XYZ file of N, CA and C in Angstrom:
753
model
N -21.080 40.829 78.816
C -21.960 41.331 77.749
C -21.688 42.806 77.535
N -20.395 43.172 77.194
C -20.290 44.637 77.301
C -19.877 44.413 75.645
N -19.539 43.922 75.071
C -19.352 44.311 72.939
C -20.151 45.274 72.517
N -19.912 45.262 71.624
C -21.417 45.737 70.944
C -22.034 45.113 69.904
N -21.518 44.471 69.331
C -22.180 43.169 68.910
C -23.767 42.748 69.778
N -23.034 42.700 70.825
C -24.361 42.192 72.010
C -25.580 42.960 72.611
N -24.900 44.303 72.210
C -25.661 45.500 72.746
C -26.689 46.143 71.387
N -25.875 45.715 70.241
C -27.121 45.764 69.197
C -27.931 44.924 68.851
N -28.051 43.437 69.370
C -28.757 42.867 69.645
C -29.976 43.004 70.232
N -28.890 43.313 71.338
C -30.618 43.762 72.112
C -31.307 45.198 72.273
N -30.681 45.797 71.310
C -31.193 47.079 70.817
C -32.391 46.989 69.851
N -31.519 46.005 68.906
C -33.281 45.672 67.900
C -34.419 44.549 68.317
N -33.916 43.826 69.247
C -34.624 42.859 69.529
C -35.782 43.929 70.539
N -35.267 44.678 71.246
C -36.062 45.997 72.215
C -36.889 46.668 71.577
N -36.540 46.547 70.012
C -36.984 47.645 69.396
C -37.986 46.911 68.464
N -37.403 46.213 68.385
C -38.661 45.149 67.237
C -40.065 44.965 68.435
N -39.667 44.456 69.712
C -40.958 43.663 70.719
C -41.478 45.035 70.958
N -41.277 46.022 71.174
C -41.830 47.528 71.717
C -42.794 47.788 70.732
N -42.132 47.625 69.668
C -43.308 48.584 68.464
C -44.612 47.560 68.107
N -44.225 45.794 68.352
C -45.470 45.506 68.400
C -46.359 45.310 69.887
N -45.344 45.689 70.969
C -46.169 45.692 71.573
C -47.053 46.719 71.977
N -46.379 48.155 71.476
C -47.603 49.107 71.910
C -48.449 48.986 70.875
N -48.857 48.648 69.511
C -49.433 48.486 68.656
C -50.471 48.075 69.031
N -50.214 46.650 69.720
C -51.329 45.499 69.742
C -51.788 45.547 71.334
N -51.222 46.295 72.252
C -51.287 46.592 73.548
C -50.638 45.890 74.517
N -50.013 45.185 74.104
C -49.158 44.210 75.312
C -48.234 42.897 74.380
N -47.642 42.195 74.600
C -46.845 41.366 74.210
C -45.163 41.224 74.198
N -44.707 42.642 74.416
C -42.946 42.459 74.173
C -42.483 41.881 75.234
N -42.938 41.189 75.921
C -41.966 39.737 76.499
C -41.784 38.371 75.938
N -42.848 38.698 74.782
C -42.694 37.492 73.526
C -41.520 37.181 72.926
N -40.653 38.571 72.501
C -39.166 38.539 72.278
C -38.195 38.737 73.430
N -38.184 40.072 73.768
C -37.649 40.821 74.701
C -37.180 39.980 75.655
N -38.106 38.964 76.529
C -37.774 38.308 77.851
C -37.122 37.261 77.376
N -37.616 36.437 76.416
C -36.544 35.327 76.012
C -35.455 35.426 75.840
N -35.194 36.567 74.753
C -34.171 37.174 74.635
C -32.868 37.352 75.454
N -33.425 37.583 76.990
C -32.385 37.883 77.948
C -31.651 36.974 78.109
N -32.961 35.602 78.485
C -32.265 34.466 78.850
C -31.757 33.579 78.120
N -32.183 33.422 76.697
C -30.931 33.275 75.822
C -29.833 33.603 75.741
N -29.412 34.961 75.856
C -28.121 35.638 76.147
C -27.201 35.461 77.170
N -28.098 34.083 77.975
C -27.333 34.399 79.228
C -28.127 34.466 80.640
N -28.824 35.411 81.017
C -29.398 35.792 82.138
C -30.335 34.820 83.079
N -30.054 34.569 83.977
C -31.178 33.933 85.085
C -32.465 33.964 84.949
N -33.375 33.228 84.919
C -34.679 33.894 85.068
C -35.448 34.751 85.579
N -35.094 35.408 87.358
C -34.967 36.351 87.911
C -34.378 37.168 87.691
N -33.118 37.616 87.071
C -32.719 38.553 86.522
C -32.768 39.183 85.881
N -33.379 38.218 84.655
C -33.897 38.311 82.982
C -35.061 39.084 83.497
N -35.899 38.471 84.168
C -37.625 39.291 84.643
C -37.200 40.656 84.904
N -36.412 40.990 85.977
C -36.039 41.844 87.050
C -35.908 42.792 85.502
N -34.707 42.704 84.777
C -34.433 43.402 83.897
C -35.076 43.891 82.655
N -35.964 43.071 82.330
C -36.891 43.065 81.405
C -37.909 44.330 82.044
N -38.205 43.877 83.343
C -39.470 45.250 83.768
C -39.098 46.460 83.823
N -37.730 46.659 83.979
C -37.255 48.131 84.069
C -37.537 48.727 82.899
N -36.624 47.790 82.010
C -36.962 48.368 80.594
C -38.036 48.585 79.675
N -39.177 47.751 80.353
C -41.319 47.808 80.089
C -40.929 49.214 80.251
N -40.514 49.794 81.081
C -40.844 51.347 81.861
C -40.866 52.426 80.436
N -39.780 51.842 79.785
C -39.194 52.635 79.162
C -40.420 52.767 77.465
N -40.614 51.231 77.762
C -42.092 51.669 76.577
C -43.218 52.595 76.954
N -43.741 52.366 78.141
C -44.670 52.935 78.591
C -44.341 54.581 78.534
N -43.088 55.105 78.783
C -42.681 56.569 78.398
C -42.533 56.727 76.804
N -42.510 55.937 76.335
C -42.503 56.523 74.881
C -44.225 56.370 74.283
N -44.757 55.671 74.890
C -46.183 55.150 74.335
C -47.306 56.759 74.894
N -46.214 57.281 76.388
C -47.363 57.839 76.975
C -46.989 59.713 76.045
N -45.593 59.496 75.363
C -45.396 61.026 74.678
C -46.578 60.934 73.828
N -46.364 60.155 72.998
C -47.240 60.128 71.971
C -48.869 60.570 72.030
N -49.356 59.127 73.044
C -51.065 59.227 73.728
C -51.292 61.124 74.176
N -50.455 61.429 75.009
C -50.967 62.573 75.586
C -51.166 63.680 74.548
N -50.403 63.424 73.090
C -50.943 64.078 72.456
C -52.329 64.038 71.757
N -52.871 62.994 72.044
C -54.122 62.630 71.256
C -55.886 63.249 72.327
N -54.683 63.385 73.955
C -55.905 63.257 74.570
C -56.765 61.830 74.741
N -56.219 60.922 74.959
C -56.744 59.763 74.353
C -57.598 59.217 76.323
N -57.124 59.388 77.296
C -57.577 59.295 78.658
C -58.437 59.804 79.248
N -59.091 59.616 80.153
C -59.866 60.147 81.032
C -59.117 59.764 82.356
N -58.699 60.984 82.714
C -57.876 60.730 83.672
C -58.281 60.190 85.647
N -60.055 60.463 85.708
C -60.415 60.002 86.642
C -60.207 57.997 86.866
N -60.745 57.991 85.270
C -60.319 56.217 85.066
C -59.079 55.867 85.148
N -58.146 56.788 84.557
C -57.149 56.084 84.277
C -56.113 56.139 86.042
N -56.904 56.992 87.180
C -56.137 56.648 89.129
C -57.241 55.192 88.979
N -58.684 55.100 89.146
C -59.103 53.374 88.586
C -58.419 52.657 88.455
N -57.624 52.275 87.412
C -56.615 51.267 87.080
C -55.389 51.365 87.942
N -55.126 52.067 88.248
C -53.500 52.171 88.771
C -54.022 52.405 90.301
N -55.177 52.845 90.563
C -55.673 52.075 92.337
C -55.915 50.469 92.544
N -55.965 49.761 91.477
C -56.836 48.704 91.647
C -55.576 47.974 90.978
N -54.658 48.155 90.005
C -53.766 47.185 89.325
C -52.641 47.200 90.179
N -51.872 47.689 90.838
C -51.040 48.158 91.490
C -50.864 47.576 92.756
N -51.316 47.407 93.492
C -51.437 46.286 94.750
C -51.247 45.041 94.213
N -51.794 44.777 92.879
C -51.515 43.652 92.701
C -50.588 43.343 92.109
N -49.891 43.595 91.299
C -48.730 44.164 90.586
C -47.310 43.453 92.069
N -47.575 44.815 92.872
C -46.798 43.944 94.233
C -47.003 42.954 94.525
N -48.014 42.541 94.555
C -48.023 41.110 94.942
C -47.333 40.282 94.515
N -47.997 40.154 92.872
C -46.871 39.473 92.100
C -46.195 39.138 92.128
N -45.356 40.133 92.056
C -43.801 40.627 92.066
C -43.116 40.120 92.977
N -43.782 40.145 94.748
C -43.447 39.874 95.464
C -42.812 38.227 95.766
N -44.172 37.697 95.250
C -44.005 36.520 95.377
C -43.409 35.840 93.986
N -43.205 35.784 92.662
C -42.991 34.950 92.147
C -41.442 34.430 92.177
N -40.607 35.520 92.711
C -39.070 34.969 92.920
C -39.195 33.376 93.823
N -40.121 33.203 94.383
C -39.931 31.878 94.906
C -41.068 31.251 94.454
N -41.644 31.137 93.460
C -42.419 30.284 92.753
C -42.178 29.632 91.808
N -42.054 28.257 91.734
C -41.904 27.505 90.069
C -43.014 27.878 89.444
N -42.339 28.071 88.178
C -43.069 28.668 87.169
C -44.113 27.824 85.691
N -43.400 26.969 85.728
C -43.975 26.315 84.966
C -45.044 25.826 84.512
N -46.159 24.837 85.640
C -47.293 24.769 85.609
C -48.046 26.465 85.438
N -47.411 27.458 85.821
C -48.117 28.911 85.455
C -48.303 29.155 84.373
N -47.098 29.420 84.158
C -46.625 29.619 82.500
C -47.791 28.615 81.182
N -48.109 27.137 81.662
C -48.799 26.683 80.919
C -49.959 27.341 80.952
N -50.346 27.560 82.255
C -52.241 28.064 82.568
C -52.310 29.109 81.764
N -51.026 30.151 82.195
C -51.071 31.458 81.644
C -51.330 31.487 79.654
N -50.560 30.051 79.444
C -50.491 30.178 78.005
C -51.815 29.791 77.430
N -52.708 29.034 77.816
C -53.660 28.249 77.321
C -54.666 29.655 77.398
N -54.753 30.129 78.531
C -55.189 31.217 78.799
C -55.469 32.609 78.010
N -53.911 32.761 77.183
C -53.449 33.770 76.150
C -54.114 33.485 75.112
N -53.625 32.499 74.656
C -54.216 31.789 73.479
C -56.236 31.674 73.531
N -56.481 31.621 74.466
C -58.261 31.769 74.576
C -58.641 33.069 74.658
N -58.056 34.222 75.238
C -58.859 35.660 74.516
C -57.703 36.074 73.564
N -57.203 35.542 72.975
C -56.969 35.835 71.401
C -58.126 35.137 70.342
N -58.723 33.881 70.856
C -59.589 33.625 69.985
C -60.715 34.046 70.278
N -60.812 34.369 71.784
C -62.128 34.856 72.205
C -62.791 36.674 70.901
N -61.291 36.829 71.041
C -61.580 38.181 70.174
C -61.910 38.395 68.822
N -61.231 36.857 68.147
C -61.423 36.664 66.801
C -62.610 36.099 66.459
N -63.587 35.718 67.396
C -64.699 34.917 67.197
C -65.987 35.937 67.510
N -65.764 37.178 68.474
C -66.535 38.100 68.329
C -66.222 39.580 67.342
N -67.064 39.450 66.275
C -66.195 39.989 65.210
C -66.596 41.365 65.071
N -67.157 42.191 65.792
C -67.236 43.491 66.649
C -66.991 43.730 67.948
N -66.369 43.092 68.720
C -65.547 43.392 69.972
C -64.025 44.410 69.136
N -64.507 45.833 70.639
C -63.554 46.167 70.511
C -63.541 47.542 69.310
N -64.416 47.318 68.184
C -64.428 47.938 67.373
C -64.882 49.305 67.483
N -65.853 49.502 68.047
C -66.434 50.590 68.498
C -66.345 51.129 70.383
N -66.731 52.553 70.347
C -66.203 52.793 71.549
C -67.755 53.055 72.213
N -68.173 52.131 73.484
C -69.293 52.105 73.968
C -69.219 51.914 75.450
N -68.943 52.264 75.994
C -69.016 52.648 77.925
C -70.063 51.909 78.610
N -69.267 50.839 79.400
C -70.536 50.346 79.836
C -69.823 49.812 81.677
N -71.034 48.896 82.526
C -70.496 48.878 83.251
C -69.647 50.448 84.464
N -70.421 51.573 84.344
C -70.107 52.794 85.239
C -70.532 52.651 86.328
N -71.066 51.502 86.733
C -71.540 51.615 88.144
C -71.016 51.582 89.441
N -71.173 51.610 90.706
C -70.523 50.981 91.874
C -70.435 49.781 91.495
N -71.405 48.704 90.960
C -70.932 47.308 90.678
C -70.217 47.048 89.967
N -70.075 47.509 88.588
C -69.504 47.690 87.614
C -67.830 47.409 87.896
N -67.692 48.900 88.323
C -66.273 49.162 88.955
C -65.748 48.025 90.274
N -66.370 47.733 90.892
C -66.281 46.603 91.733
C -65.333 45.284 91.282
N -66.421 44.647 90.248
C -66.205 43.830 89.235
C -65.063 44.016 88.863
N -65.004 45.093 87.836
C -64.177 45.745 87.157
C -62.952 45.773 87.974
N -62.731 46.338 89.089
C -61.423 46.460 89.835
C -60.924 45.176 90.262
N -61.679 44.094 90.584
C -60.905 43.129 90.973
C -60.347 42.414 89.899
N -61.144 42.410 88.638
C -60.829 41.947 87.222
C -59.042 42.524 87.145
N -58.788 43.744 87.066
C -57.735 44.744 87.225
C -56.400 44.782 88.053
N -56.927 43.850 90.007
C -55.881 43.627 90.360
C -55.630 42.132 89.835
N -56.390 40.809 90.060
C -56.211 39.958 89.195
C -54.970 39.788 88.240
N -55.404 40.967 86.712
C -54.353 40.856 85.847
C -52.987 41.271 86.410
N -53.463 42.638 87.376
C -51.937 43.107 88.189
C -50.923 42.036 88.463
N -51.690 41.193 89.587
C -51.086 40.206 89.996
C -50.097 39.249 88.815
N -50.888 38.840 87.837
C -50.247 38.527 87.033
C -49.146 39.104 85.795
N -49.369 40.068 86.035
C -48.342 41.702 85.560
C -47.015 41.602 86.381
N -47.259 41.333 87.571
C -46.258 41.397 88.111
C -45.008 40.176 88.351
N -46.044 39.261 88.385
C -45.394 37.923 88.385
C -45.044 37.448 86.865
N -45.703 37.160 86.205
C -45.249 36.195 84.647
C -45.487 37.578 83.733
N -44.163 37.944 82.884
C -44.421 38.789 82.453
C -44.729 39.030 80.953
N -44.651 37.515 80.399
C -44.912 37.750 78.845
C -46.250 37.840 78.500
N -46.888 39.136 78.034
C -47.944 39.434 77.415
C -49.115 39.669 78.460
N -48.782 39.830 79.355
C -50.010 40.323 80.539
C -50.408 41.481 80.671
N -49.542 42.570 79.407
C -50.914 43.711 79.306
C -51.711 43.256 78.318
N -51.922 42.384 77.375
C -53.067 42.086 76.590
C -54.041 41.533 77.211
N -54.210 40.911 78.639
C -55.282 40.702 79.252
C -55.831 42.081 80.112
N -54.886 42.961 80.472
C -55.582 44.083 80.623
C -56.532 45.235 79.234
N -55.526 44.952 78.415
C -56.561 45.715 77.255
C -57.860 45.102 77.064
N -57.706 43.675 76.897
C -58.705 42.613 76.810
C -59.965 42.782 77.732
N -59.274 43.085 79.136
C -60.777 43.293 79.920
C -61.364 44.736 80.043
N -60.395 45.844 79.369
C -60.633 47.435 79.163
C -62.114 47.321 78.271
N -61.677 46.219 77.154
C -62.630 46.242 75.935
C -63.501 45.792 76.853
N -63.650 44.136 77.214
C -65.004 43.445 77.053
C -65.442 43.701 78.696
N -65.179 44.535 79.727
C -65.678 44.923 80.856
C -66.312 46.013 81.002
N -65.419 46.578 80.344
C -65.898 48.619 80.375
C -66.499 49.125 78.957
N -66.451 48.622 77.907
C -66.957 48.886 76.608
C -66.099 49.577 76.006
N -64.244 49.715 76.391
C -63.767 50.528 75.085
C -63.250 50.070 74.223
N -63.049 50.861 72.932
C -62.755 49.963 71.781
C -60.993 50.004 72.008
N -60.435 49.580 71.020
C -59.596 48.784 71.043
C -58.363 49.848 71.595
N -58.458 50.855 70.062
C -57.328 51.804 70.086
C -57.374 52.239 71.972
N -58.383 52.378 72.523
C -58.612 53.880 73.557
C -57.617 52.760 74.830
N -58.026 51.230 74.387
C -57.785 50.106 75.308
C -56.442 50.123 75.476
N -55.607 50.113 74.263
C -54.402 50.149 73.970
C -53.646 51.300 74.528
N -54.333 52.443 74.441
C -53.772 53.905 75.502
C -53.226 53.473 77.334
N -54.825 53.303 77.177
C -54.733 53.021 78.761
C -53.311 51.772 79.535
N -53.466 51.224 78.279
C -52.482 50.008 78.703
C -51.206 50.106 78.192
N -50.785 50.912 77.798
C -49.231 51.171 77.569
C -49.137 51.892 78.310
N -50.239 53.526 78.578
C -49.686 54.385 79.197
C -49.661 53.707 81.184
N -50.158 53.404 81.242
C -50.713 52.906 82.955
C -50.000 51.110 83.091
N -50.460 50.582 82.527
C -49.439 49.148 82.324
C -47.975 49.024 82.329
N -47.896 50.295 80.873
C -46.095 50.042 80.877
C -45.463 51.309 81.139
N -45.993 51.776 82.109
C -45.552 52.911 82.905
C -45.646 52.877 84.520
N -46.282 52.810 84.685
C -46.582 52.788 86.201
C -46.988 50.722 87.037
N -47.895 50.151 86.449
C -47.139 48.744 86.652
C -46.257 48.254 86.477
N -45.307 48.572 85.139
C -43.698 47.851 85.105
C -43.455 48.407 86.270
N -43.509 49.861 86.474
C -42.268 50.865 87.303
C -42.455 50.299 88.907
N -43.614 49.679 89.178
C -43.875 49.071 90.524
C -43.053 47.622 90.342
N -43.518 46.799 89.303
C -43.019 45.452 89.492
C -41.127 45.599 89.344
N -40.943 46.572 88.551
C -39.745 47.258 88.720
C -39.059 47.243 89.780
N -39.342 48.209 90.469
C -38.857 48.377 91.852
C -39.112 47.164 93.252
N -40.406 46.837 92.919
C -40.564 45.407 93.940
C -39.240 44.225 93.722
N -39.019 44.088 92.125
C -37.564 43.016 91.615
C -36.538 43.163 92.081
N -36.388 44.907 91.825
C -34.705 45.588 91.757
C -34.531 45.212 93.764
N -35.508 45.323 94.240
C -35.263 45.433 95.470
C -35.186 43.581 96.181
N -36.336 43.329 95.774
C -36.099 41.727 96.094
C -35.028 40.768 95.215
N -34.919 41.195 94.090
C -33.837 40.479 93.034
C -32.719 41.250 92.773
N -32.149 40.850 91.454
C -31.105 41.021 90.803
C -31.570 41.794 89.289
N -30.619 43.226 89.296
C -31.146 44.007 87.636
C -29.455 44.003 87.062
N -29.466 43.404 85.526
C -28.309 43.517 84.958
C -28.038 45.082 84.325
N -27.469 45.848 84.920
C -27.512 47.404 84.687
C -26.863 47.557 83.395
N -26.104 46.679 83.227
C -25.468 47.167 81.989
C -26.029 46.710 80.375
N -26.995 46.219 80.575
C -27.714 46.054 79.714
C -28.794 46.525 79.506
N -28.813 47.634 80.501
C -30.083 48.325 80.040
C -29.875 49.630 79.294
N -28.648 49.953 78.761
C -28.766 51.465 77.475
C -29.565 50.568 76.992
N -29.031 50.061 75.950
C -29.783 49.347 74.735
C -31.358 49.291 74.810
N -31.388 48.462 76.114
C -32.997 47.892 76.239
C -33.567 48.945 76.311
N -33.484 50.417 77.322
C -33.882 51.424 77.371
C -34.388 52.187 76.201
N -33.310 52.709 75.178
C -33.253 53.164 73.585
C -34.515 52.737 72.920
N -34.020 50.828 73.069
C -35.149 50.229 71.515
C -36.465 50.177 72.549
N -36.706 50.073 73.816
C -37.939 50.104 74.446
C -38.895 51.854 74.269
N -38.060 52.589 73.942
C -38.738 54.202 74.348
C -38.901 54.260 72.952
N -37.948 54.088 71.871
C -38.642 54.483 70.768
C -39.180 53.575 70.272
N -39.150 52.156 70.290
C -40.532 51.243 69.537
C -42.122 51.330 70.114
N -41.660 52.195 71.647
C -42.954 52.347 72.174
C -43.574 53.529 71.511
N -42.815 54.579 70.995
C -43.557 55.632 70.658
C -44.078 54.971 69.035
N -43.581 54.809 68.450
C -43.846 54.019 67.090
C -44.873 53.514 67.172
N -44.946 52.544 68.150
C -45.975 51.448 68.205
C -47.110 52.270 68.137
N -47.399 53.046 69.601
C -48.462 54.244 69.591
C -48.848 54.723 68.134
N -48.245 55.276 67.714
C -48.043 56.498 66.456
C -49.059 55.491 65.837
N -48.224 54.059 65.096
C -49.420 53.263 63.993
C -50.643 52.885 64.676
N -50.831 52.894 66.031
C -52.091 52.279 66.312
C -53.052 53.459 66.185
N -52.671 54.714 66.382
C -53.632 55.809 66.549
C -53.786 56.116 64.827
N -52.996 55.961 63.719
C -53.398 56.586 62.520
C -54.037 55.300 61.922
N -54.040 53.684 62.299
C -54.243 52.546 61.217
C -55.398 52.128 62.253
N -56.253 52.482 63.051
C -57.566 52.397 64.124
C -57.665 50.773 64.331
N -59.019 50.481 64.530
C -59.183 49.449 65.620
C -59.243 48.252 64.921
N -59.419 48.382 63.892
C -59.851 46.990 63.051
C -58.505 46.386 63.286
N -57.379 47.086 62.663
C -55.918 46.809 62.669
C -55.267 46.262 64.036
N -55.583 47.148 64.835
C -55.266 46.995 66.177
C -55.704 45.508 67.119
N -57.094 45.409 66.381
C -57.889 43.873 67.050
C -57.089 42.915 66.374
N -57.034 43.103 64.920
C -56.191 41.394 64.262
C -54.801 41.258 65.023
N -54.185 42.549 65.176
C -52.284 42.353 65.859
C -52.663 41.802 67.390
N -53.800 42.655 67.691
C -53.811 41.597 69.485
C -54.296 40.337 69.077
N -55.056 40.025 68.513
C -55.523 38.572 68.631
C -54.209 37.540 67.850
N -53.401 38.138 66.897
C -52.144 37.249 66.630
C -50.883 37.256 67.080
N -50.673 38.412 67.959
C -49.616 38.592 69.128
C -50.174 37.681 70.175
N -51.689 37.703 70.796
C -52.395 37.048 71.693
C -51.570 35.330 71.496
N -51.570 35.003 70.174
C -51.642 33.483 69.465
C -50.054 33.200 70.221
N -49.190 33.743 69.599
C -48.014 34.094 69.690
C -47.289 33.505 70.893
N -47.759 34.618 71.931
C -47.633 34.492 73.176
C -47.958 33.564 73.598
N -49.327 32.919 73.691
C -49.853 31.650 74.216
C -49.054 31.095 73.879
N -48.468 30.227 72.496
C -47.874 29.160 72.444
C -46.234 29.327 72.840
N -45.687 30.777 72.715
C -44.042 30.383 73.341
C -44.516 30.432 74.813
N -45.420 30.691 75.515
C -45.565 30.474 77.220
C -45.661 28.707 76.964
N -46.707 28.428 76.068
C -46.369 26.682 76.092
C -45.483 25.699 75.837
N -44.868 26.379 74.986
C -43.695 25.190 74.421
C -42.306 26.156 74.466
């Protein structure tokens, strides 16, 4: 796979899944991961390689955010204390897990808070803080490694269940949800499930210019429209990226 034929492939295909996935807060393994293994790649490899290059959204998603101020940075060690263990876990284990029966749960799963979101028709919309408590956070954190776990292991669209529980656990609206989860999701969870792969698996190095390129700048893009076109916009792309995802995890 050294042409370039092949390498612009997966330059726009990087670049197309990035920009909707920082948009809508999670999803570019909808293209991106298939992608690999269409081309070729193992399923472990394809994963392995795919997370490096998450990294690379999460740095373009997080230029952008930090200009907005968009974090609270006590919450945002929260997530990355509590997602992150699990994340390893994941990671750890799914190289020897069949995937399949997952992949279905996971999909049926996707597909139910995408509708869950479309059926509450102010979720998300407004920004309302709730849940600050010791219990709260409790809750809240195991909710967090949970998705980790699954962040780390199956990787198509498992930051939209973290934005998903940002909104309907903690009360933020969509856009602030979408921060947290590109910048902390596809920055610092890829970069763990990253390194847990590269070390237990196999990374195709030479395919990552490309993936790198269309991952850093569709991530900053993505950012850019979600912060000027707000939450209304932001809720319909997760709940039809949400759709999306569910059904290529099913069929």
């Amino acid at each position: 796979m050294e042409n370039g034929a092949e390498q612009l492939i997966l330059l726009l295909v990087s670049l197309v899944a990035n920009v909707f996935s920082a948009f809508a807060g999670g999803g570019a393994g909808l293209l991106q991961f298939p992608a690999l293994i269409f081309l070729g790649l193992p399923f472990g490899v394809a994963l392995a390689t795919h997370k490096v290059a998450s990294v690379a959204l999460g740095v373009g998603a997080t230029l952008r955010h930090l200009r907005e101020k968009s974090l609270e940075w006590k919450f945002s060690l929260f997530i990355l204390a509590t997602g992150l263990p699990g994340v390893i876990v994941g990671a750890a284990f799914i190289l020897d897990v069949p995937d399949a029966l997952a992949r279905l749960a996971l999909g049926v799963l996707t597909i139910g808070i995408g509708l869950y979101s479309f059926f509450n028709r102010q979720l998300g919309l407004t920004h309302a803080p709730i849940h600050r408590t010791r219990h709260g956070y409790v809750v809240g954190g195991l909710g967090l490694f949970v998705v980790g776990v699954l962040n780390g292991s199956l990787t198509s669209g498992t930051g939209l269940f973290c934005t998903l529980w940002l909104v309907r656990w903690f009360g933020l609206d969509y856009r602030r949800a979408v921060a947290y989860t590109l910048v902390l999701v596809g920055l610092f969870w890829n970069g763990a499930g990253a390194v847990t792969l590269g070390i237990l698996g196999e990374i195709r190095w030479s395919w990552l210019p490309a993936l790198l390129v269309g991952s850093l700048a569709g991530g900053y893009l993505g950012a850019h429209w979600s912060i000027i076109k707000g939450n209304l916009w932001i809720k319909r792309s997760f709940e039809i990226i949400t759709l999306l995802v569910g059904l290529k995890l099913i069929f």
